Tab-separated table of C-alpha atoms in Angstrom:
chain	number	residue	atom	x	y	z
A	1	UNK	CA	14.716	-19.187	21.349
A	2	UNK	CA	11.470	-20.938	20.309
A	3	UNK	CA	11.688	-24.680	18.712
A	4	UNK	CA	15.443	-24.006	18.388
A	5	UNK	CA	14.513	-20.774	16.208
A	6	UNK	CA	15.667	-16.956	17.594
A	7	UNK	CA	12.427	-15.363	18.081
A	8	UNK	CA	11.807	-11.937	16.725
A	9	UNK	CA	9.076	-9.220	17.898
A	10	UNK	CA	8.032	-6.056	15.967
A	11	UNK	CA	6.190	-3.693	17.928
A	12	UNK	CA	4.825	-0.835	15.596
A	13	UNK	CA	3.718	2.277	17.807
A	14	UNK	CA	1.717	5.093	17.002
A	15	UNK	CA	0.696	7.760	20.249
A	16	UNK	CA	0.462	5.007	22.021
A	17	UNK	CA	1.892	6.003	24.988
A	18	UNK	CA	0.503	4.154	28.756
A	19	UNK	CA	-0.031	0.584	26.374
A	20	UNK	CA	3.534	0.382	24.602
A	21	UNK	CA	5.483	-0.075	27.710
A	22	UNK	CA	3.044	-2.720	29.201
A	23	UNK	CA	3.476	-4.646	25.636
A	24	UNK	CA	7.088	-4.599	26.080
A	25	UNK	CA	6.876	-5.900	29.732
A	26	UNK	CA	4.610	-8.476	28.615
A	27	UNK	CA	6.618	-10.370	25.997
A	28	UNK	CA	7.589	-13.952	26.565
A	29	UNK	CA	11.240	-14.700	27.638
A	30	UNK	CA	11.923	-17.046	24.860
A	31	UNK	CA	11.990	-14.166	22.398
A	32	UNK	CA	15.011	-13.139	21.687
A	33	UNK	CA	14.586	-9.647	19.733
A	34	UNK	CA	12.291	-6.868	20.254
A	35	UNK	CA	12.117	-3.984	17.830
A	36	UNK	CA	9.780	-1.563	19.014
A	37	UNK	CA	9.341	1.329	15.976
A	38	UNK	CA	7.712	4.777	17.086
A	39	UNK	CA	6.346	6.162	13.377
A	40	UNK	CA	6.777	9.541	15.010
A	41	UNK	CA	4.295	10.029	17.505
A	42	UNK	CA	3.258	13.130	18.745
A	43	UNK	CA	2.341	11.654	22.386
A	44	UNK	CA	5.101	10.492	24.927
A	45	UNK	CA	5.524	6.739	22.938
A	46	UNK	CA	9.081	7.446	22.082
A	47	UNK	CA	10.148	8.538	25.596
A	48	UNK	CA	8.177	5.631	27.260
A	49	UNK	CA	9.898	3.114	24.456
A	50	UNK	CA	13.376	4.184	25.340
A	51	UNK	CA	13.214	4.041	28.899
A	52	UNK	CA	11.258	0.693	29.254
A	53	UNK	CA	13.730	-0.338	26.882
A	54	UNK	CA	16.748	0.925	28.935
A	55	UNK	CA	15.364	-0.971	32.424
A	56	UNK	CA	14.412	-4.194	30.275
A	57	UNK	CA	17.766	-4.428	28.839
A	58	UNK	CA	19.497	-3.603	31.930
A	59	UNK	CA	17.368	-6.111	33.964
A	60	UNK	CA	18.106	-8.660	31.209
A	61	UNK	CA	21.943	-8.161	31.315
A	62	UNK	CA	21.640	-8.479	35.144
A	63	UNK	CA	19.786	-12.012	34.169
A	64	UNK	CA	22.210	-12.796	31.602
A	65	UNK	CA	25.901	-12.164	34.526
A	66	UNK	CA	23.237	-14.415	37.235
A	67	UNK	CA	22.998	-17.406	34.317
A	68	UNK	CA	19.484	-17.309	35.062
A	69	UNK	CA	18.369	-15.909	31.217
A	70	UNK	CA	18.711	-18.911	29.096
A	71	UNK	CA	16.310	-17.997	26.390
A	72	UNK	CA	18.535	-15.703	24.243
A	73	UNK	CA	21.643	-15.699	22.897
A	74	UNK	CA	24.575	-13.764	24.108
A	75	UNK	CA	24.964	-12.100	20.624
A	76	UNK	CA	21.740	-10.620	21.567
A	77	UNK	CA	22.854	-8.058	23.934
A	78	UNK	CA	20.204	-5.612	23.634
A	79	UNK	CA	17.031	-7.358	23.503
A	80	UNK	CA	14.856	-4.269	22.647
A	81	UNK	CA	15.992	-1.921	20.310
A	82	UNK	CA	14.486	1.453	20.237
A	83	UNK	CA	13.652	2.501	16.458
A	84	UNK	CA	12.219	5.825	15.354
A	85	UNK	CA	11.151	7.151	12.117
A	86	UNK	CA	11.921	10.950	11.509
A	87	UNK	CA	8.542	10.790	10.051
A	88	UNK	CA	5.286	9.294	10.207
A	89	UNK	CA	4.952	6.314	7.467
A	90	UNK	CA	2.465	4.443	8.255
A	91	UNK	CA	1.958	0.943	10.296
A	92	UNK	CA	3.397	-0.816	7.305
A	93	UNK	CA	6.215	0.922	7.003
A	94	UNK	CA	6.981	0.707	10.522
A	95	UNK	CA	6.503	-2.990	10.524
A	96	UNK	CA	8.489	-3.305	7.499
A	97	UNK	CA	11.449	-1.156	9.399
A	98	UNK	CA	11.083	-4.136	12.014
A	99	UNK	CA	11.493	-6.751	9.412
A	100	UNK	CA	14.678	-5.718	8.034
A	101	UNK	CA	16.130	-5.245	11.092
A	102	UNK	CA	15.258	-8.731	12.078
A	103	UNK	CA	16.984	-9.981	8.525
A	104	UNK	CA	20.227	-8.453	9.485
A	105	UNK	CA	20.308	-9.732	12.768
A	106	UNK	CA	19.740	-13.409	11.173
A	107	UNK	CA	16.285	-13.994	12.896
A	108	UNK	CA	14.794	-17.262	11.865
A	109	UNK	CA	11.186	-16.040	12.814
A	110	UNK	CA	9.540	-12.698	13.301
A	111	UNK	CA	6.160	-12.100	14.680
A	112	UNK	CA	4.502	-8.365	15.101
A	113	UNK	CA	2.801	-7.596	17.787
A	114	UNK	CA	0.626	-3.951	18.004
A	115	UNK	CA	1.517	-1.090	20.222
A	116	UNK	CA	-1.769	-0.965	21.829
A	117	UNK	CA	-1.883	-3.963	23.859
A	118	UNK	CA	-4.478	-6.056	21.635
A	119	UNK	CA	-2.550	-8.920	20.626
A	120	UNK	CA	-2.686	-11.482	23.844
A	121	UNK	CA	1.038	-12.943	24.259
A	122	UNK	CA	-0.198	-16.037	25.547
A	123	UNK	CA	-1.450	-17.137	21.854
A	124	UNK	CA	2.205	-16.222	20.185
A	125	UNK	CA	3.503	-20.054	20.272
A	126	UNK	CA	0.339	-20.806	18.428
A	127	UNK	CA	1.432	-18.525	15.466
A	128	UNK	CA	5.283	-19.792	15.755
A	129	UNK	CA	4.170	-23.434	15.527
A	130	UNK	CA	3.181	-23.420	12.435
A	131	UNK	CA	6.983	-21.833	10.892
A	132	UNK	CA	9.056	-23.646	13.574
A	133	UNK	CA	7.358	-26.424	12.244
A	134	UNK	CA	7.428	-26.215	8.292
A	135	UNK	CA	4.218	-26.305	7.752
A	136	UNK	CA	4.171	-22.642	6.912
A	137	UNK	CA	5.911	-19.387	5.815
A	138	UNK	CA	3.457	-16.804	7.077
A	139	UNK	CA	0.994	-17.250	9.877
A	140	UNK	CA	-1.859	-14.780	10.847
A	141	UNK	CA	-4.531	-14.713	13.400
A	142	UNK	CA	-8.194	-15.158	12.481
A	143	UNK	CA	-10.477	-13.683	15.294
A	144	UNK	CA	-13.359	-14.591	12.906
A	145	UNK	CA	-13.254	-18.498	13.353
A	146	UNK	CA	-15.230	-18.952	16.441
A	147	UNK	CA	-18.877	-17.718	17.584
A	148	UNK	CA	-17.083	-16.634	21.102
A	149	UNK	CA	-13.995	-15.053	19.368
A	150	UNK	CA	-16.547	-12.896	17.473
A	151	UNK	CA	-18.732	-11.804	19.883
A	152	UNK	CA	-15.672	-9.638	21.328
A	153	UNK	CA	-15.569	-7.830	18.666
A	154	UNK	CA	-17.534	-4.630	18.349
A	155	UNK	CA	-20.295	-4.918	15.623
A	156	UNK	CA	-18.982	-2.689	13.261
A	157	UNK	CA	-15.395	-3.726	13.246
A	158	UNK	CA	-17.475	-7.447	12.034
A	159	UNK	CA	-18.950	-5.869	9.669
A	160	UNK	CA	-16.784	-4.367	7.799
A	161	UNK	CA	-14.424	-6.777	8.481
A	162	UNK	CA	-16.198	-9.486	7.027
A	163	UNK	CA	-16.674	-7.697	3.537
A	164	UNK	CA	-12.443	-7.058	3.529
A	165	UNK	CA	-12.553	-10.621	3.929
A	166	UNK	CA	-14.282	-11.749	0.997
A	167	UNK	CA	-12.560	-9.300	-0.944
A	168	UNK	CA	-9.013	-9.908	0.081
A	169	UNK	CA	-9.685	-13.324	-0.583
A	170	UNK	CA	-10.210	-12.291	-4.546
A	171	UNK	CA	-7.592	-10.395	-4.540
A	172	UNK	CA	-5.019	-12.430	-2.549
A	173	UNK	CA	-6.035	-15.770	-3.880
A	174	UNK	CA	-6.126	-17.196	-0.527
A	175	UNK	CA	-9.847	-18.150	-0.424
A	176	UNK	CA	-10.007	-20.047	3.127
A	177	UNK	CA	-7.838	-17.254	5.203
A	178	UNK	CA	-10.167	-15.354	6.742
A	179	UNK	CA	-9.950	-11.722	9.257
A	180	UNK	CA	-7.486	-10.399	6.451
A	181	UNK	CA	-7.033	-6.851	8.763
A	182	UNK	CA	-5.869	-9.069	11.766
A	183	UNK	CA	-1.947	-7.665	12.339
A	184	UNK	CA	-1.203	-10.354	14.862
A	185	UNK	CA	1.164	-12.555	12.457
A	186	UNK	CA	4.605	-14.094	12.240
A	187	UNK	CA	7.059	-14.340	9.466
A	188	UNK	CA	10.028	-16.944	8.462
A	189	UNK	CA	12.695	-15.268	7.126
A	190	UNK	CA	12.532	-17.452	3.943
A	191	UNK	CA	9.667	-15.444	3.306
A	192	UNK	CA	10.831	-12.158	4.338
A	193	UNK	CA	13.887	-12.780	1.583
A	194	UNK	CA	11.041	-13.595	-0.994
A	195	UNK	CA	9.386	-10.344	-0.278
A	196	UNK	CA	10.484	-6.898	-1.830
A	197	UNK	CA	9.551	-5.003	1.674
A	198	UNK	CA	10.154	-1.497	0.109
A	199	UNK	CA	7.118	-1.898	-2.126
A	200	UNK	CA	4.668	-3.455	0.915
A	201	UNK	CA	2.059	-0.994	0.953
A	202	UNK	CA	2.353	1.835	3.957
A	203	UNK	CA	-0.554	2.007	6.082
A	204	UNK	CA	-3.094	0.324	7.512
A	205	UNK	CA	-3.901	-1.764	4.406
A	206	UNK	CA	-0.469	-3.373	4.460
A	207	UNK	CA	-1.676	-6.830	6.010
A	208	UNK	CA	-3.982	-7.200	2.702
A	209	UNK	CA	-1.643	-6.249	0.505
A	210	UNK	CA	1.573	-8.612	2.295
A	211	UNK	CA	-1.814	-11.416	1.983
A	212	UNK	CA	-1.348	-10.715	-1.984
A	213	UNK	CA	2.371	-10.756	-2.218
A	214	UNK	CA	2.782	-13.651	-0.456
A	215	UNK	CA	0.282	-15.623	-3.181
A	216	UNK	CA	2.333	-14.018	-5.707
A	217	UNK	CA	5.040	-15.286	-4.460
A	218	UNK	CA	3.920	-18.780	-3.828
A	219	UNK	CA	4.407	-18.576	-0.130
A	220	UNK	CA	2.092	-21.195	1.941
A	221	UNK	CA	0.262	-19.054	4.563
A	222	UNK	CA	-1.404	-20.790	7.863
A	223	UNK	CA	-4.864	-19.400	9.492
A	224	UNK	CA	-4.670	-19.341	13.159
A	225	UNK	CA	-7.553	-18.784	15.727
A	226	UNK	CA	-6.856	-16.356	18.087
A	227	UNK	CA	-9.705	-14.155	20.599
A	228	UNK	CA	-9.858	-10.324	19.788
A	229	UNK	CA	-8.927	-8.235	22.879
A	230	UNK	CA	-10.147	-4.935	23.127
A	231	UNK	CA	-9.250	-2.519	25.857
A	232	UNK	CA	-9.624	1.460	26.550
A	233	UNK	CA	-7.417	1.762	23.389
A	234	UNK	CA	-9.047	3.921	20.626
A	235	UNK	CA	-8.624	3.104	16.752
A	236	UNK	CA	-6.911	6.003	14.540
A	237	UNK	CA	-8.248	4.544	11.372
A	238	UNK	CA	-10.610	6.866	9.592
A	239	UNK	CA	-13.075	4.705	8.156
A	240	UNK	CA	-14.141	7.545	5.957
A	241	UNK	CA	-11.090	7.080	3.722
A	242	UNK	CA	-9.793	3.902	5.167
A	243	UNK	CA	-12.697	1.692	2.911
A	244	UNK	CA	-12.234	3.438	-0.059
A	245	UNK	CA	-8.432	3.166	-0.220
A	246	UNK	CA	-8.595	-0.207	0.853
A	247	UNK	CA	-10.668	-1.161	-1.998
A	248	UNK	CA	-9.090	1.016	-4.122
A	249	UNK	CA	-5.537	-1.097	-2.867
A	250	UNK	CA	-7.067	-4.315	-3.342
A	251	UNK	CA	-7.398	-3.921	-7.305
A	252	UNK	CA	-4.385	-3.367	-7.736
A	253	UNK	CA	-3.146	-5.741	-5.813
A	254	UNK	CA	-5.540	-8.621	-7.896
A	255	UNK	CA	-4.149	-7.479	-10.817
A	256	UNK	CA	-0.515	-7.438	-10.393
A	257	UNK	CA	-0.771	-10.761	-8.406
A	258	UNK	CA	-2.506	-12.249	-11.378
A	259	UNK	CA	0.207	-10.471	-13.484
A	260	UNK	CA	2.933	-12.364	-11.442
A	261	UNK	CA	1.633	-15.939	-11.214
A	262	UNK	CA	-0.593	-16.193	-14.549
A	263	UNK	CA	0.702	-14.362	-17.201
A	264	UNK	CA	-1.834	-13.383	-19.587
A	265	UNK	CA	1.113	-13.674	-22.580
A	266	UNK	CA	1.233	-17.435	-21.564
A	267	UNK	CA	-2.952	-17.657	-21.997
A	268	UNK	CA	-2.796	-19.364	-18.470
A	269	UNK	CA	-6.739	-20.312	-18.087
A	270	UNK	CA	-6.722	-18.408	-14.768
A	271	UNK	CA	-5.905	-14.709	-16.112
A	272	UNK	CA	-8.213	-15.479	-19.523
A	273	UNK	CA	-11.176	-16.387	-17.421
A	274	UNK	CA	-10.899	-13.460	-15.367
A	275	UNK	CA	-10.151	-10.808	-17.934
A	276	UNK	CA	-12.772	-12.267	-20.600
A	277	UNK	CA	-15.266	-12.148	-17.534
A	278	UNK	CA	-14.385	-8.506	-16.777
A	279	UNK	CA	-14.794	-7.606	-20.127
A	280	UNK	CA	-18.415	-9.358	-20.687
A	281	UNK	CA	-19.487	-7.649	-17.600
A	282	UNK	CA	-18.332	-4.542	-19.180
A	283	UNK	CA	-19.742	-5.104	-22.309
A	284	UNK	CA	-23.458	-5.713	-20.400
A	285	UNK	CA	-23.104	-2.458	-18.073
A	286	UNK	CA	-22.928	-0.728	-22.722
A	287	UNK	CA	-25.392	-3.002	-23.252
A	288	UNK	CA	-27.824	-1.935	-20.559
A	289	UNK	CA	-26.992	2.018	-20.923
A	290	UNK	CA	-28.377	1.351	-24.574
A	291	UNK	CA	-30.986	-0.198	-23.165
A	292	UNK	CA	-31.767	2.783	-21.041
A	293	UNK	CA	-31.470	5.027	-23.916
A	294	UNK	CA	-33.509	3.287	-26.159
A	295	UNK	CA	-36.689	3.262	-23.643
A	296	UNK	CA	-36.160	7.012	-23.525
A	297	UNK	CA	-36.241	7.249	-27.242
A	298	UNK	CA	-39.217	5.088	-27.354
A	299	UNK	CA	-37.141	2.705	-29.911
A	300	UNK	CA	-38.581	-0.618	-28.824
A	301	UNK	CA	-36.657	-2.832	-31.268
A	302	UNK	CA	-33.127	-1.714	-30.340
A	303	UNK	CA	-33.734	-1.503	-26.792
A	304	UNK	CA	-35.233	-5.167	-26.277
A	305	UNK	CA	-31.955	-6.117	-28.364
A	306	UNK	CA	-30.016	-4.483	-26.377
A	307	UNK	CA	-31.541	-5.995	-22.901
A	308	UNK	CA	-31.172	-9.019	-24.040
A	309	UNK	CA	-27.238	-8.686	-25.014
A	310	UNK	CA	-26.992	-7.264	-21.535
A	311	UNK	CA	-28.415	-10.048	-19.516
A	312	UNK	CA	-26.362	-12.960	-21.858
A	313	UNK	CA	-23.207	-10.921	-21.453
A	314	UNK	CA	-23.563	-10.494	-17.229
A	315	UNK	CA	-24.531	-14.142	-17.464
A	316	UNK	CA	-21.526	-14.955	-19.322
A	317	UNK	CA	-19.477	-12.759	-17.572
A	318	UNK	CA	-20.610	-14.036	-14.566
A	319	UNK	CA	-20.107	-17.429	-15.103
A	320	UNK	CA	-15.943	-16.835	-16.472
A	321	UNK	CA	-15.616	-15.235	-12.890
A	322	UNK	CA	-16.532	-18.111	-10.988
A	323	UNK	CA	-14.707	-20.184	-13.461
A	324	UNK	CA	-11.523	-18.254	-12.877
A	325	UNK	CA	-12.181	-18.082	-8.897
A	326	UNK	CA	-12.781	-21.719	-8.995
A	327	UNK	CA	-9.622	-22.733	-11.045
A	328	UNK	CA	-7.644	-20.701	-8.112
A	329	UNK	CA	-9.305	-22.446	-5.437
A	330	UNK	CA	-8.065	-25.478	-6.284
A	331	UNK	CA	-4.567	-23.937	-7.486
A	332	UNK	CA	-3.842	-22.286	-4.298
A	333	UNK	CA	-4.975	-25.003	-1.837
A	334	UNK	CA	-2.082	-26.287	-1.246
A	335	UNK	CA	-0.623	-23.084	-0.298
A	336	UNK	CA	-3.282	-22.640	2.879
A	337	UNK	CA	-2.899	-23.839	6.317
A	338	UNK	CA	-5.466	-24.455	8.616
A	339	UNK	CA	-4.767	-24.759	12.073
């Protein structure tokens, strides 16, 4: 236990056999629950799970007969439990698996921590204090905070990183949480009741769109500073068709969060600002084609008309964006933690 909470830990695995086993060596004493969840890996993950899992447990029943294991509770027999999906699903999905396994087993706080080694143990209390404490439902890393915390982390991973930022702060509403594709988080079950984990999106997007869903569902979220790690691991994302899914995912996660908490059928200012913006910007993209065509047609008349609706209606446009992103600010402030 942690604060007087039971302590979950999901460890989602994917061939990620010779860093699993050292991950589930590595986690503190006070946590009471381990799930680790092998999305069917084609490497040796699975066999290396089970049988760290069977000398862990065995070592921790030995600890338990001694009286010398006072972190968990005796209705935790078997700290880690093995999980494996007859298919591969996706990190989501196996982190989801985790979470509703820590549900039934009544765990007041659940934390993930990757297969691959990169999420340092030694800064878990710092995402638990923030739940065992009240202050928040939903606490996340942020490797981005610090000039030293971001200089471990390979330029292109900052890049691109820091673009998924500033959109996942659109399209989550949480516009101070920063390092949105940092999976080193930890969950109240409060929340994890609030959240309908069957629809949580599958893969590697999943921490943007659980960012989104936890807005939606007015859940206060805290932004912790923690150092990257990086070791002889190697990334399966394909950026190829990782940054056009992800964008793809985080449209439709702005508009069925806006759906959710502004109705546009009540005219809430928010969702009126933003859909009267998208549609002037829509209406100037017409505006300029016409423009375009009428140069080409050598009408002069209609096509300085037409630049000049364009401009006025991106200016407009423009201006019921920041509107909208400026009412949410201020709407969703109290619903962001910073440690």
């Amino acid at each position: 236990m942690y604060g007087g909470r039971t302590i979950g830990v999901v460890v989602p695995a994917y061939d990620e056999a010779g860093f699993v086993g050292e991950v589930l060596e590595t986690i503190p004493d006070y946590v009471d629950r381990v799930y680790a969840v092998d999305d069917r890996s084609r490497d040796r993950t699975w066999l290396e799970i089970t049988d760290r899992a069977t000398r862990l447990n065995r070592d921790a029943a030995a600890d338990r007969g001694r009286g010398t294991l006072v972190a968990n509770d005796a209705a935790f027999g078997r700290r880690i439990v093995p999980i494996r999906h007859e298919r591969n699903r996706g990190v989501g999905a196996a982190i989801a698996t985790g979470y509703r396994r820590a549900v039934a087993d009544g765990i007041d706080v659940t934390a993930v921590m990757a297969g691959d080694g990169q999420m340092d143990p030694a800064y878990l209390p710092a995402l638990l204090d923030p739940i065992v404490d009240g202050e928040a439902d939903y606490a996340k890393g942020n490797r981005l905070t610090d000039g030293v915390y971001r200089a471990e982390m390979p330029r292109f991973r900052l890049v691109g990183n820091a673009i998924l930022t500033l959109l996942t702060r659109v399209a989550s509403g949480y516009w101070r949480i920063g390092d949105p594709q940092n999976g080193y988080a930890a969950i109240s079950r409060r929340a994890l009741d609030a959240l309908d984990l069957d629809a949580v999106y599958d893969r590697y997007g999943y921490p943007n769109d659980l960012l989104a869903r936890c807005n939606a569902a007015g859940l206060r979220v805290a932004d912790v500073p923690i150092p990257a790690r990086y070791g002889d691991e190697e990334s399966s994302i394909a950026y190829a068709t990782y940054v056009p899914t992800v964008s793809a995912l985080l449209v439709r996660t702005f508009v069925r969060r806006l759906a959710r908490r502004y109705p546009f059928r009540k005219r809430h200012p928010v969702s009126l600002s933003y859909a009267l913006g998208a549609f002037a910007l829509g209406g100037s993209a017409l505006e300029g084609v016409r423009w375009v065509l009428g140069r080409r047609s050598r009408a002069s008349g209609r096509g300085s008309v037409a630049l000049g609706r364009a401009a006025f209606l991106a200016i407009a446009g423009t201006a019921l964006l920041a509107l909208a992103a400026r009412l949410e600010k201020r709407l969703n402030a109290p619903l962001e933690v910073l440690r």
